[in-house]
Amino acid sequence: MPGPVIDDARVAPGHDGEAVLVVQVRHENGGVDSVTLDADCARRLLENCDAQVASDLRGKPWQHLLDVLPR
Amino acid sequence: MLDILIRNGRIVDGTGLPAFHGDIGIQGGRLARVGGQLTGPARHEIDACGQVVAPGFIDPHTHFDAQLMWDAQARPALEHGVTTVVNGNCSLSLAPLRAEHRPKLVSMFQQIEEMPDAAFDGAFAWEWESFADYVAALRGRVALNVAPLAGHSPLRMWVMGGAEAQKRAATPDEIRAMQDLLRDCLEAGAVGLSTSYVDMDENLFPVPSRFAHFEEIDALAAVLGEYGRMLQVVPEFYNTDITLARVDQLAELSLRHGIPTTFSPLFDSAVMPENVSRVLDRVGEQFQRGARVWPQVQTRPIDISFNLEVASLFFIALPAWYLTLRMPRDRKLAALGDPGTRQGLIDAAEPGGDTQRFAHLRVRDSRDASLIGRNLGEIAKERSTTPAAALIDLSLDEDLGVHFLSANMGHEDPSRIGPLIANDLVHVGASDAGAHIQSFATYGDTGYLFSEFVRKGHHLSLEHAVRKITGETAQIWGIPDRGLLRSGMAADVVVFDPETIARGDERPAHDMPENGMRYVREARGVDTVIVNGELTWSAKGGYTDARPGVVANA
Amino acid sequence: MSELTEQRRFVTPEPDEDWPALAERALPGEPSAEAIEKLRGWNLHLFVRNPPGVLLGSDVIFVEAPRVVTGRYEGLGS
């Protein structure tokens, strides 16, 4: 699937003291974007990507990030 | 006769100029004399030999709004030397607010700033709606000075109604009404306007300010321009490109309307090591153009806290732990209590007997007070076990209710933070004091500035550090009459020992209304705090009954 | 007035603007579905917050991919 892919995902402290997952997405031009997920969204992303841990997310297509929240 | 005479102090006057020795005389709430040897007499004398005498510290990012209504001293901020607080940050203020919107605002405060019900419900008589009446309610009630922001969210609710404010763009008529309302707030003493681009309400729905289009912010900034007052925003976290866009938006407003702007927080993290340097480069370019866009940077590191009740992302690098903690509660408790699963978790966390991963974790709250503040390495040694085993056992002992803390998980590298807060483009602030009270202590950032970055790291001189939290803050915010030790100015003064000033250890305290819990840090090395010429706290006598605080711009 | 270096381009939503209207404004001439897909990929931050994918008045919306950041970390001080 062409387009941006998840490049990295690392735990960082959130503003409220909770751990958050900062997901980096690499675009086709080489530029890197990032989004921040709370624990629930991170769990759904792992499920969407059939991943167990953050490192399993590497290389997964960006579309998985569109459904980390229920609409 | 002088009211107070401070003798033999090392005077650091808030300008950044070198310290000098001398006396300070206070009379009628003002600094009557700064420097020289005063003969007195005085009603009260303070021997400041070996101590620094500085302007009272100004904290530009607090959420003491509700607390000030039942705790005149904003404890423990005052004892840390803070004599002026900016409240009403992040789009939330207690005025202007119609009575019917109070429950909604309280819910937002509870969600965003983690304030318990008891901080609002019956804790004080809420008798105002307008900003002027709010200012009147503060008068004579507070021990320190207040520089209140008007919050954009209640402003929208007042004009558009609670439901519409969280639904749509304002009409031109509504924008004009918001302008008039903001003008009333500024006339009454508001130090500026706050807005937020990230915060969510109690239903995890965006707060009203986030529905405002740029035209609305622009119109409100035009009113700020009439008074030269501040626009404060909360930008999105962990996305440098968005922060840069926000810097450009603020710069445009600053240039167009001649106003100062500030965004908070800007923090450093190993996850995004380029973030701060890229943002500061842009801020520098905008300052070169004549804009004022002040990034607020906190001094303290950021911690992660958790308990085993929920599957914290802290464990995401340990699949065995993360998957176990994601189980339904009953299964999780059974798994943690199962000898085989327990041993598997311990082996995963401590491969080859390496116990370092969890040894640094501290117990931050437990029914067993003797455990609080101690790290798992110590506790495990005492119990002849390992830190991972102690983590499980302590949690099971209290039905998963024990809270742990992993300190210094972000904004934690002094070799990076020291030069950052010394940077002329950086505004030291973003303490969030009075918020997140059940997650971590937001007090003592000023003490930490001196202990970590003056004494230990030598990133700032004593004079530079004092200037950063006094004269510079007053200048950035346009707070008149404060921030410097100069004859004729308001007598906000802190006396402290430069060799020992620091923040105390974080500890739980049950001093909220109805014995509610919060985390606090006491002051170390602060001797005396004077507000508008009156003694409000001293190391020897504690808090006094004085209520000399004023609304700084009223 | 000093020149600014180029940054990633962005727009803010117009009142009542939806994704098709935004795509038409930001990427004129491109087929709507493709333009929307591009914008979604460049604005993932709008999908990981509530309500996902709904444009709020105060949002920053990027109209190009993130730029490649050159140079290296050179410290935080002035």
XYZ file of C-alpha atoms in Angstrom:
703
model
C 0.000 0.000 0.000
C 1.639 3.297 -1.039
C 1.771 6.362 1.173
C 3.059 7.257 4.612
C 4.023 4.474 7.010
C 4.535 4.283 10.743
C 8.225 4.692 11.362
C 8.522 4.625 15.123
C 6.428 4.670 18.302
C 7.849 5.636 21.668
C 6.484 6.225 25.127
C 6.649 9.739 26.518
C 5.155 11.535 29.507
C 1.889 13.299 28.830
C 0.943 16.692 30.170
C -1.118 15.053 32.927
C 1.541 12.571 34.066
C 0.080 9.661 32.138
C 2.260 7.826 29.635
C 1.413 8.554 25.981
C 2.585 6.954 22.755
C 4.205 9.305 20.253
C 3.861 7.696 16.834
C 6.100 8.958 14.036
C 4.891 8.625 10.469
C 7.314 8.841 7.540
C 5.923 10.278 4.327
C 7.019 9.397 0.803
C 9.099 12.556 0.518
C 11.069 11.569 3.636
C 9.357 14.077 5.915
C 8.265 12.880 9.337
C 5.040 13.701 11.158
C 3.954 12.673 14.629
C 0.730 12.028 16.500
C 0.192 11.422 20.187
C -2.030 8.610 21.439
C -3.389 7.984 24.903
C -3.505 4.463 26.315
C -6.887 3.597 24.788
C -5.991 4.854 21.324
C -2.638 3.092 21.469
C -4.375 -0.163 22.372
C -6.717 0.185 19.395
C -3.819 0.976 17.078
C -2.033 -2.171 18.215
C -5.197 -4.160 17.590
C -5.743 -2.512 14.182
C -2.191 -3.427 13.213
C -2.285 -6.906 14.755
C 0.702 -5.807 16.836
C 1.636 -6.785 20.370
C 4.156 -4.093 21.208
C 5.136 -0.694 19.895
C 8.031 -1.962 17.792
C 5.606 -4.155 15.820
C 4.022 -1.010 14.421
C 7.027 -0.133 12.293
C 6.182 -0.193 8.573
C 2.407 -0.300 9.064
C 0.400 1.980 6.732
C -0.918 5.313 7.988
C -4.569 4.415 7.428
C -4.551 2.398 10.647
C -4.315 5.678 12.539
C -7.646 6.866 11.134
C -9.595 4.406 13.272
C -8.039 4.635 16.716
C -11.104 6.462 17.993
C -14.686 5.263 17.669
C -16.683 7.488 15.333
C 8.879 54.848 61.167
C 9.416 51.995 58.746
C 7.015 49.082 58.826
C 9.705 46.533 58.008
C 13.473 46.864 57.863
C 15.451 44.051 56.219
C 19.074 44.361 57.273
C 22.334 43.137 55.760
C 20.824 41.348 52.794
C 22.408 40.435 49.502
C 20.073 42.402 47.285
C 19.222 40.842 43.922
C 16.888 43.442 42.490
C 15.261 41.586 39.582
C 17.008 43.540 36.814
C 19.751 40.962 36.349
C 22.384 43.427 37.526
C 24.989 42.181 40.028
C 23.872 41.658 43.597
C 24.906 44.178 46.246
C 24.792 44.297 50.013
C 22.509 46.627 51.889
C 19.249 47.189 53.729
C 15.684 47.498 52.516
C 13.040 49.672 54.129
C 9.323 49.107 53.651
C 6.595 51.591 54.508
C 2.930 51.759 53.604
C 3.128 48.686 51.391
C 5.914 50.154 49.259
C 9.666 49.926 49.064
C 10.750 53.086 50.827
C 14.469 52.500 50.387
C 16.585 49.900 48.578
C 20.265 49.716 49.527
C 22.449 51.600 51.956
C 22.499 51.226 55.719
C 19.198 52.257 57.244
C 19.005 53.377 60.810
C 15.350 52.657 61.362
C 13.433 52.557 63.585
C 11.068 49.914 62.275
C 8.128 48.009 63.675
C 9.607 44.751 62.454
C 13.221 43.920 61.649
C 14.564 40.983 59.678
C 18.228 40.048 59.761
C 19.007 38.820 56.243
C 22.722 38.270 56.820
C 23.904 35.564 54.412
C 20.588 35.584 52.603
C 19.343 36.938 49.302
C 16.654 39.604 49.256
C 14.777 39.518 45.963
C 11.483 40.649 44.455
C 8.629 38.227 45.064
C 8.437 35.560 42.391
C 5.736 35.735 39.726
C 4.178 32.517 38.444
C 2.651 33.154 34.997
C 0.833 29.853 34.546
C -1.392 28.686 37.395
C -4.881 27.312 37.916
C -5.457 28.613 41.419
C -8.843 30.016 40.367
C -10.996 27.916 42.683
C -8.366 27.345 45.352
C -7.956 31.062 45.987
C -11.591 31.160 47.029
C -11.003 28.828 49.991
C -7.239 29.099 50.447
C -6.188 32.744 50.476
C -2.496 31.813 50.400
C -2.582 29.392 47.461
C -0.629 26.982 49.632
C 2.094 26.009 49.241
C 2.939 28.477 46.449
C 3.323 31.419 48.795
C 5.905 29.733 51.006
C 8.024 29.082 47.900
C 8.290 32.856 47.478
C 5.557 33.291 44.885
C 3.847 36.621 45.531
C 1.912 37.039 42.262
C 0.072 34.379 40.297
C -1.494 34.513 36.852
C -4.668 32.415 36.864
C -7.411 31.828 34.288
C -5.030 30.047 31.911
C -5.923 27.611 29.128
C -9.308 29.188 28.266
C -10.760 28.540 31.733
C -11.615 31.279 34.222
C -14.263 31.742 36.893
C -15.482 34.925 35.178
C -17.193 36.179 33.163
C -19.642 33.347 33.727
C -23.406 33.225 33.955
C -24.738 31.291 36.934
C -26.358 28.679 34.694
C -22.975 27.850 33.157
C -21.225 27.132 36.458
C -21.808 23.361 36.418
C -20.349 23.165 32.919
C -17.272 25.191 33.817
C -16.719 23.166 36.970
C -16.894 19.963 34.918
C -14.300 21.315 32.511
C -12.003 22.311 35.368
C -12.401 18.850 36.854
C -11.625 17.114 33.577
C -8.747 19.293 32.435
C -7.098 20.274 35.673
C -8.115 17.268 37.767
C -9.898 19.308 40.409
C -12.100 17.303 42.791
C -15.778 18.145 43.338
C -15.004 19.403 46.802
C -12.802 22.184 45.418
C -15.953 23.824 44.054
C -19.023 22.280 45.609
C -19.819 24.306 48.680
C -16.180 25.248 49.207
C -16.925 28.921 48.581
C -19.815 31.268 47.949
C -19.982 31.874 44.204
C -21.671 35.236 44.042
C -20.325 36.855 40.897
C -21.007 36.632 37.201
C -19.130 39.594 35.708
C -15.376 39.936 35.754
C -15.663 43.148 37.768
C -17.613 41.329 40.485
C -15.066 38.501 40.440
C -12.281 41.032 40.971
C -14.300 42.538 43.806
C -14.656 39.075 45.366
C -10.873 38.661 45.349
C -10.312 42.019 47.002
C -9.414 41.677 50.670
C -9.589 37.902 50.439
C -6.142 36.868 49.161
C -2.662 36.883 50.661
C -0.829 37.110 47.340
C -1.407 39.165 44.208
C -3.556 37.855 41.398
C -3.210 38.713 37.709
C -6.283 37.001 36.241
C -6.789 36.108 32.606
C -10.248 36.027 31.091
C -10.915 32.593 29.649
C -12.075 32.297 26.059
C -14.356 29.320 26.782
C -16.595 31.081 29.344
C -16.523 34.205 27.169
C -18.009 32.153 24.311
C -20.539 30.495 26.624
C -21.710 33.867 27.937
C -22.388 35.229 24.457
C -23.448 32.114 22.504
C -24.937 29.922 25.220
C -23.354 26.747 26.521
C -24.492 24.404 23.753
C -23.862 26.695 20.779
C -20.416 27.646 22.089
C -19.364 24.029 21.560
C -20.940 23.645 18.177
C -20.166 26.331 15.643
C -18.476 29.501 14.477
C -19.635 32.737 16.078
C -21.670 35.166 13.979
C -20.357 38.697 13.397
C -22.806 39.981 16.024
C -21.633 37.386 18.523
C -18.008 38.256 17.853
C -18.804 41.914 18.506
C -20.542 40.935 21.746
C -17.481 38.907 22.791
C -15.293 41.913 22.042
C -17.448 44.102 24.293
C -17.382 41.488 27.042
C -13.616 41.127 26.824
C -13.299 44.915 26.980
C -15.284 44.859 30.238
C -12.921 42.201 31.620
C -9.814 44.190 30.708
C -11.308 47.350 32.204
C -11.928 45.416 35.425
C -8.336 44.187 35.635
C -7.935 41.122 33.425
C -4.294 40.757 32.433
C -5.288 39.274 29.079
C -7.173 36.460 27.362
C -6.451 32.747 27.442
C -7.458 30.177 24.852
C -6.789 26.497 24.230
C -6.281 24.371 21.129
C -6.117 21.025 22.903
C -8.364 20.739 25.924
C -11.403 18.490 26.220
C -14.448 18.761 28.449
C -15.881 16.151 30.792
C -17.399 14.289 27.829
C -14.032 14.275 26.034
C -15.443 16.827 23.616
C -13.456 19.934 22.620
C -13.846 22.934 24.929
C -15.684 25.976 23.484
C -12.537 27.940 22.584
C -11.570 25.275 20.043
C -14.628 26.065 17.923
C -13.434 29.626 17.347
C -12.218 30.413 13.858
C -9.185 32.592 13.355
C -11.406 35.613 12.616
C -12.798 35.381 16.152
C -9.373 35.177 17.760
C -8.249 38.046 15.556
C -11.181 40.192 16.684
C -10.506 39.442 20.346
C -6.797 40.147 19.865
C -7.787 43.538 18.453
C -9.421 44.320 21.816
C -6.307 43.108 23.637
C -4.421 45.560 21.422
C -6.478 48.456 22.796
C -4.952 47.678 26.192
C -1.644 46.084 25.155
C -2.576 42.935 27.076
C -1.529 39.292 26.759
C -2.904 36.416 24.680
C -2.070 33.012 26.209
C -2.620 29.754 24.315
C -2.111 26.038 24.885
C -0.773 24.459 21.710
C -0.782 20.816 20.695
C 1.929 18.629 22.269
C 4.576 16.506 20.558
C 4.106 17.880 17.049
C 6.712 20.416 16.018
C 5.061 21.428 12.744
C 1.841 22.340 14.550
C 3.739 24.281 17.202
C 5.521 26.207 14.435
C 2.154 26.986 12.852
C 0.874 28.243 16.214
C 3.985 30.417 16.607
C 3.256 31.973 13.210
C -0.396 32.576 14.100
C 0.563 34.237 17.361
C 3.205 36.329 15.626
C 0.646 37.540 13.113
C -1.691 38.588 15.930
C 1.151 40.151 17.876
C 2.288 42.243 14.925
C -1.200 43.175 13.767
C -2.427 44.294 17.187
C 0.758 45.157 19.066
C 0.181 42.572 21.788
C 2.417 40.166 23.680
C 1.546 36.495 23.242
C 2.686 33.379 25.038
C 2.217 29.679 24.538
C 2.678 27.039 27.180
C 4.154 24.585 27.615
C 7.178 24.048 25.388
C 9.067 21.039 26.620
C 12.036 18.931 25.643
C 11.907 15.189 25.167
C 14.148 12.443 23.893
C 11.205 11.392 21.742
C 11.532 14.617 19.735
C 15.058 15.929 20.272
C 14.823 18.534 17.487
C 11.561 20.024 18.743
C 12.804 22.780 21.001
C 15.600 23.989 18.725
C 13.260 24.191 15.719
C 10.621 26.071 17.706
C 13.170 28.479 19.165
C 14.588 29.153 15.703
C 11.118 30.179 14.547
C 10.431 32.209 17.664
C 13.729 33.997 17.057
C 12.762 34.817 13.475
C 9.435 36.207 14.655
C 11.073 38.318 17.362
C 13.380 39.692 14.643
C 10.255 40.859 12.820
C 9.065 42.648 15.946
C 6.534 40.081 17.130
C 6.337 38.946 20.743
C 5.731 35.201 21.026
C 6.990 33.933 24.355
C 7.413 30.175 24.784
C 6.867 29.217 28.415
C 9.231 26.545 29.666
C 8.941 24.778 32.996
C 11.991 24.098 35.099
C 10.969 20.730 36.516
C 11.246 17.408 34.695
C 8.127 15.457 33.762
C 7.308 12.184 35.485
C 5.044 9.282 34.552
C 2.740 7.895 37.196
C 0.652 4.740 37.108
C -0.878 1.900 39.064
C -1.579 -1.625 37.887
C -5.305 -0.984 37.762
C -4.930 0.158 34.143
C -2.559 -0.860 31.370
C -0.238 2.123 31.360
C 1.817 2.621 28.200
C 4.761 2.644 30.568
C 4.734 -1.143 30.091
C 4.347 -1.232 26.324
C 7.934 -2.326 25.771
C 7.279 -5.382 27.965
C 4.663 -7.486 26.128
C 4.119 -9.937 29.007
C 3.324 -7.094 31.400
C 1.317 -5.007 28.950
C -0.878 -7.937 27.901
C -1.443 -9.024 31.505
C -2.410 -5.518 32.591
C -4.860 -5.265 29.705
C -6.840 -8.232 31.028
C -10.231 -7.730 32.692
C -9.754 -6.979 36.369
C -10.622 -10.392 37.793
C -8.377 -12.216 35.340
C -5.609 -9.708 35.933
C -5.705 -10.186 39.695
C -5.669 -13.957 39.220
C -2.767 -13.756 36.780
C -0.683 -11.525 39.042
C -1.337 -13.911 41.921
C -0.511 -17.012 39.938
C 3.052 -18.178 40.794
C 3.899 -19.162 37.228
C 2.619 -15.930 35.635
C 4.225 -13.901 38.384
C 7.599 -15.504 37.766
C 7.212 -15.008 34.020
C 6.594 -11.296 34.551
C 9.583 -11.007 36.857
C 11.835 -12.801 34.363
C 10.634 -10.532 31.548
C 11.354 -7.375 33.539
C 14.616 -8.592 35.049
C 16.316 -10.721 32.379
C 19.408 -12.472 33.663
C 18.769 -11.091 37.111
C 19.263 -7.474 36.025
C 16.947 -5.622 38.395
C 17.549 -2.089 37.136
C 14.376 -1.599 35.090
C 12.017 -1.080 38.051
C 14.494 -0.329 40.843
C 14.103 3.445 40.421
C 10.296 3.419 40.598
C 8.991 5.233 43.667
C 5.900 4.526 45.671
C 3.957 7.768 45.463
C 0.813 6.723 47.313
C -0.059 3.753 49.474
C -2.171 2.934 52.503
C 1.157 2.114 54.163
C 2.615 5.568 54.761
C 6.049 4.087 55.480
C 6.368 3.118 51.819
C 5.618 6.537 50.350
C 8.574 8.201 48.687
C 10.747 5.091 48.761
C 11.973 3.342 45.641
C 11.359 -0.271 44.765
C 15.069 -1.049 44.875
C 15.176 -0.231 48.592
C 11.890 -1.896 49.394
C 12.873 -5.054 47.509
C 16.192 -5.276 49.336
C 14.443 -4.925 52.679
C 12.048 -7.709 51.728
C 14.732 -9.933 50.184
C 13.035 -9.866 46.831
C 13.413 -8.045 43.501
C 11.895 -4.724 42.385
C 9.595 -6.408 39.850
C 8.343 -8.816 42.504
C 7.854 -5.929 44.922
C 5.861 -4.043 42.285
C 3.475 -6.975 41.950
C 3.282 -7.786 45.655
C 2.678 -4.227 46.819
C -0.038 -3.840 44.200
C -1.778 -7.058 45.217
C -1.538 -6.112 48.900
C -3.699 -3.059 48.221
C -5.992 -4.395 45.508
C -3.970 -2.578 42.799
C -4.415 0.755 44.574
C -0.731 1.573 45.077
C 0.542 4.372 42.833
C 4.062 4.361 41.431
C 6.111 7.055 39.806
C 8.844 6.907 37.196
C 10.657 10.196 37.597
C 12.408 12.275 34.953
C 10.810 10.708 31.895
C 10.818 13.925 29.869
C 12.271 17.437 29.946
C 14.813 15.848 32.234
C 18.296 16.450 30.853
C 19.852 19.392 32.752
C 22.479 19.885 30.049
C 19.656 20.687 27.641
C 17.143 22.346 29.962
C 19.707 24.624 31.626
C 20.720 26.463 28.447
C 17.092 26.464 27.339
C 15.746 28.329 30.341
C 18.722 30.693 30.222
C 17.828 31.613 26.639
C 16.644 35.216 26.288
C 13.709 34.109 24.145
C 12.390 31.740 26.786
C 9.870 32.718 29.425
C 10.232 30.623 32.580
C 6.767 29.467 33.608
C 4.307 26.725 32.724
C 4.235 25.426 36.308
C 0.501 24.636 36.081
C 0.423 25.264 39.829
C -2.867 24.285 41.403
C -3.747 21.838 38.607
C -3.333 18.077 38.189
C -3.292 18.038 41.944
C -4.040 14.340 42.299
C -1.355 13.337 39.782
C 1.731 15.310 40.765
C 2.908 18.379 42.684
C 3.049 21.566 40.660
C 4.789 23.640 43.337
C 8.419 24.509 43.900
C 9.582 25.076 40.318
C 11.235 28.273 41.511
C 13.259 26.452 44.153
C 14.210 23.856 41.556
C 15.444 26.650 39.253
C 17.980 27.679 41.886
C 18.994 24.236 43.128
C 19.391 22.592 39.725
C 20.356 25.317 37.293
C 22.110 27.922 39.455
C 23.893 25.912 42.167
C 24.368 22.567 40.473
C 24.555 23.225 36.735
C 25.729 26.873 36.742
C 23.558 27.499 33.698
C 22.323 30.789 35.135
C 23.815 33.219 37.581
C 21.813 33.938 40.709
C 20.904 37.361 39.325
C 19.843 35.924 35.974
C 17.631 33.316 37.623
C 15.946 35.901 39.824
C 15.362 38.164 36.828
C 13.757 35.267 34.925
C 10.997 34.871 37.519
C 10.553 38.474 38.627
C 11.466 41.530 36.535
C 11.331 39.706 33.206
C 7.957 38.121 33.987
C 6.432 41.443 35.020
C 7.795 43.051 31.856
C 6.530 40.305 29.540
C 3.049 40.408 31.065
C 2.853 44.154 31.554
C 2.235 43.710 35.271
C 2.847 47.187 36.671
C 4.669 48.095 39.847
C 6.147 44.640 40.561
C 9.072 42.401 39.732
C 11.840 44.753 40.826
C 13.279 46.019 44.092
C 13.117 49.736 43.424
C 12.073 52.581 45.692
C 8.409 53.427 45.314
C 7.384 50.064 43.897
C 5.078 47.608 45.628
C 6.893 45.783 48.426
C 6.716 42.148 47.275
C 9.875 40.646 48.739
C 11.283 37.182 49.314
C 14.268 36.440 51.555
C 15.997 33.145 50.853
C 19.227 31.250 51.381
C 20.914 30.866 47.969
C 22.789 27.802 49.221
C 19.718 25.829 50.226
C 16.683 27.093 48.334
C 15.034 24.087 46.689
C 11.782 22.239 46.327
C 10.925 19.658 48.964
C 10.075 16.056 48.241
C 6.732 15.312 46.676
C 4.256 13.906 49.176
C 0.521 13.315 49.384
C -1.380 15.744 51.601
C -5.000 15.608 52.687
C -5.578 19.340 52.948
C -8.217 19.899 50.289
C -11.839 20.632 51.231
C -13.420 17.550 52.796
C -9.920 16.133 53.416
C -9.331 15.610 49.709
C -5.869 14.401 48.672
C -3.355 16.240 46.533
C 0.387 16.088 46.008
C 2.474 18.941 47.406
C 6.079 19.990 47.830
C 7.138 22.222 50.676
C 9.697 24.976 50.311
C 13.306 24.644 51.393
C 15.626 27.577 52.021
C 12.979 30.306 51.909
C 13.044 32.495 55.019
C 10.460 35.262 54.608
C 7.760 36.227 52.125
C 6.346 39.754 52.120
C 3.406 40.862 49.955
C 2.579 44.548 49.552
C 4.609 45.305 52.651
C 3.011 42.716 54.923
C 4.565 39.557 56.300
C 2.628 36.616 54.868
C 4.910 33.660 55.604
C 8.147 32.974 57.436
C 10.147 29.855 58.102
C 9.913 30.556 61.827
C 6.263 31.523 62.119
C 4.587 29.893 59.123
C 1.594 31.505 57.478
C 0.182 34.718 58.916
C -3.391 36.033 58.855
C -2.481 38.908 56.539
C -4.475 39.266 53.321
C -2.575 42.012 51.499
C -2.927 40.613 47.963
C -4.413 42.757 45.210
C -5.542 42.221 41.648
C -2.429 43.389 39.889
C -3.956 45.265 36.964
C -7.159 46.521 38.606
C 10.957 43.502 8.336
C 13.097 40.341 8.441
C 12.376 37.473 6.087
C 10.955 34.239 7.430
C 12.269 30.856 6.394
C 9.740 28.656 4.638
C 7.717 26.336 6.831
C 5.213 23.610 6.142
C 2.179 25.352 4.649
C -1.133 25.276 6.504
C -4.588 26.803 6.416
C -7.352 27.182 8.968
C -10.945 26.108 8.281
C -13.582 28.533 7.057
C -16.908 28.490 8.943
C -19.025 25.482 7.881
C -16.234 24.130 5.671
C -16.125 20.331 5.262
C -13.415 18.113 3.811
C -14.607 18.361 0.145
C -14.794 22.165 0.366
C -11.434 22.304 2.070
C -9.902 20.043 -0.596
C -11.286 22.276 -3.327
C -9.760 25.352 -1.663
C -6.430 23.822 -0.656
C -5.751 21.642 -3.680
C -7.710 23.218 -6.555
C -7.911 21.204 -9.731
C -7.257 17.838 -8.099
C -9.987 15.194 -8.094
C -11.869 15.563 -4.825
C -11.420 12.018 -3.488
C -7.670 12.060 -4.115
C -7.279 15.524 -2.635
C -9.188 14.521 0.495
C -7.070 11.392 0.869
C -3.901 13.486 0.634
C -5.185 15.951 3.213
C -6.119 13.153 5.593
C -2.630 11.673 5.349
C -1.076 15.061 6.051
C -3.372 15.762 8.994
C -3.420 12.621 11.084
C -3.534 14.754 14.229
C -7.192 15.475 13.424
C -8.044 11.762 13.542
C -6.502 10.849 16.880
C -8.603 13.310 18.857
C -12.320 13.590 19.522
C -14.368 13.936 17.397
C -12.093 12.173 14.892
C -11.839 13.788 11.487
C -14.220 16.661 12.270
C -12.846 20.097 11.433
C -12.833 22.567 14.333
C -12.533 26.286 13.778
C -9.209 26.572 15.540
C -7.527 23.636 13.759
C -4.271 23.867 11.866
C -4.636 21.987 8.571
C -1.523 21.212 6.611
C -1.747 21.429 2.838
C 1.472 19.597 2.108
C 3.462 16.708 3.529
C 5.927 17.395 6.320
C 9.162 18.814 5.007
C 12.412 16.989 5.426
C 14.212 18.601 8.325
C 17.858 19.133 7.533
C 20.649 19.989 9.904
C 21.341 18.434 13.239
C 20.679 19.234 16.829
C 22.982 22.026 17.932
C 21.855 22.658 21.466
C 19.103 24.695 22.959
C 20.876 27.794 24.195
C 21.096 31.183 22.532
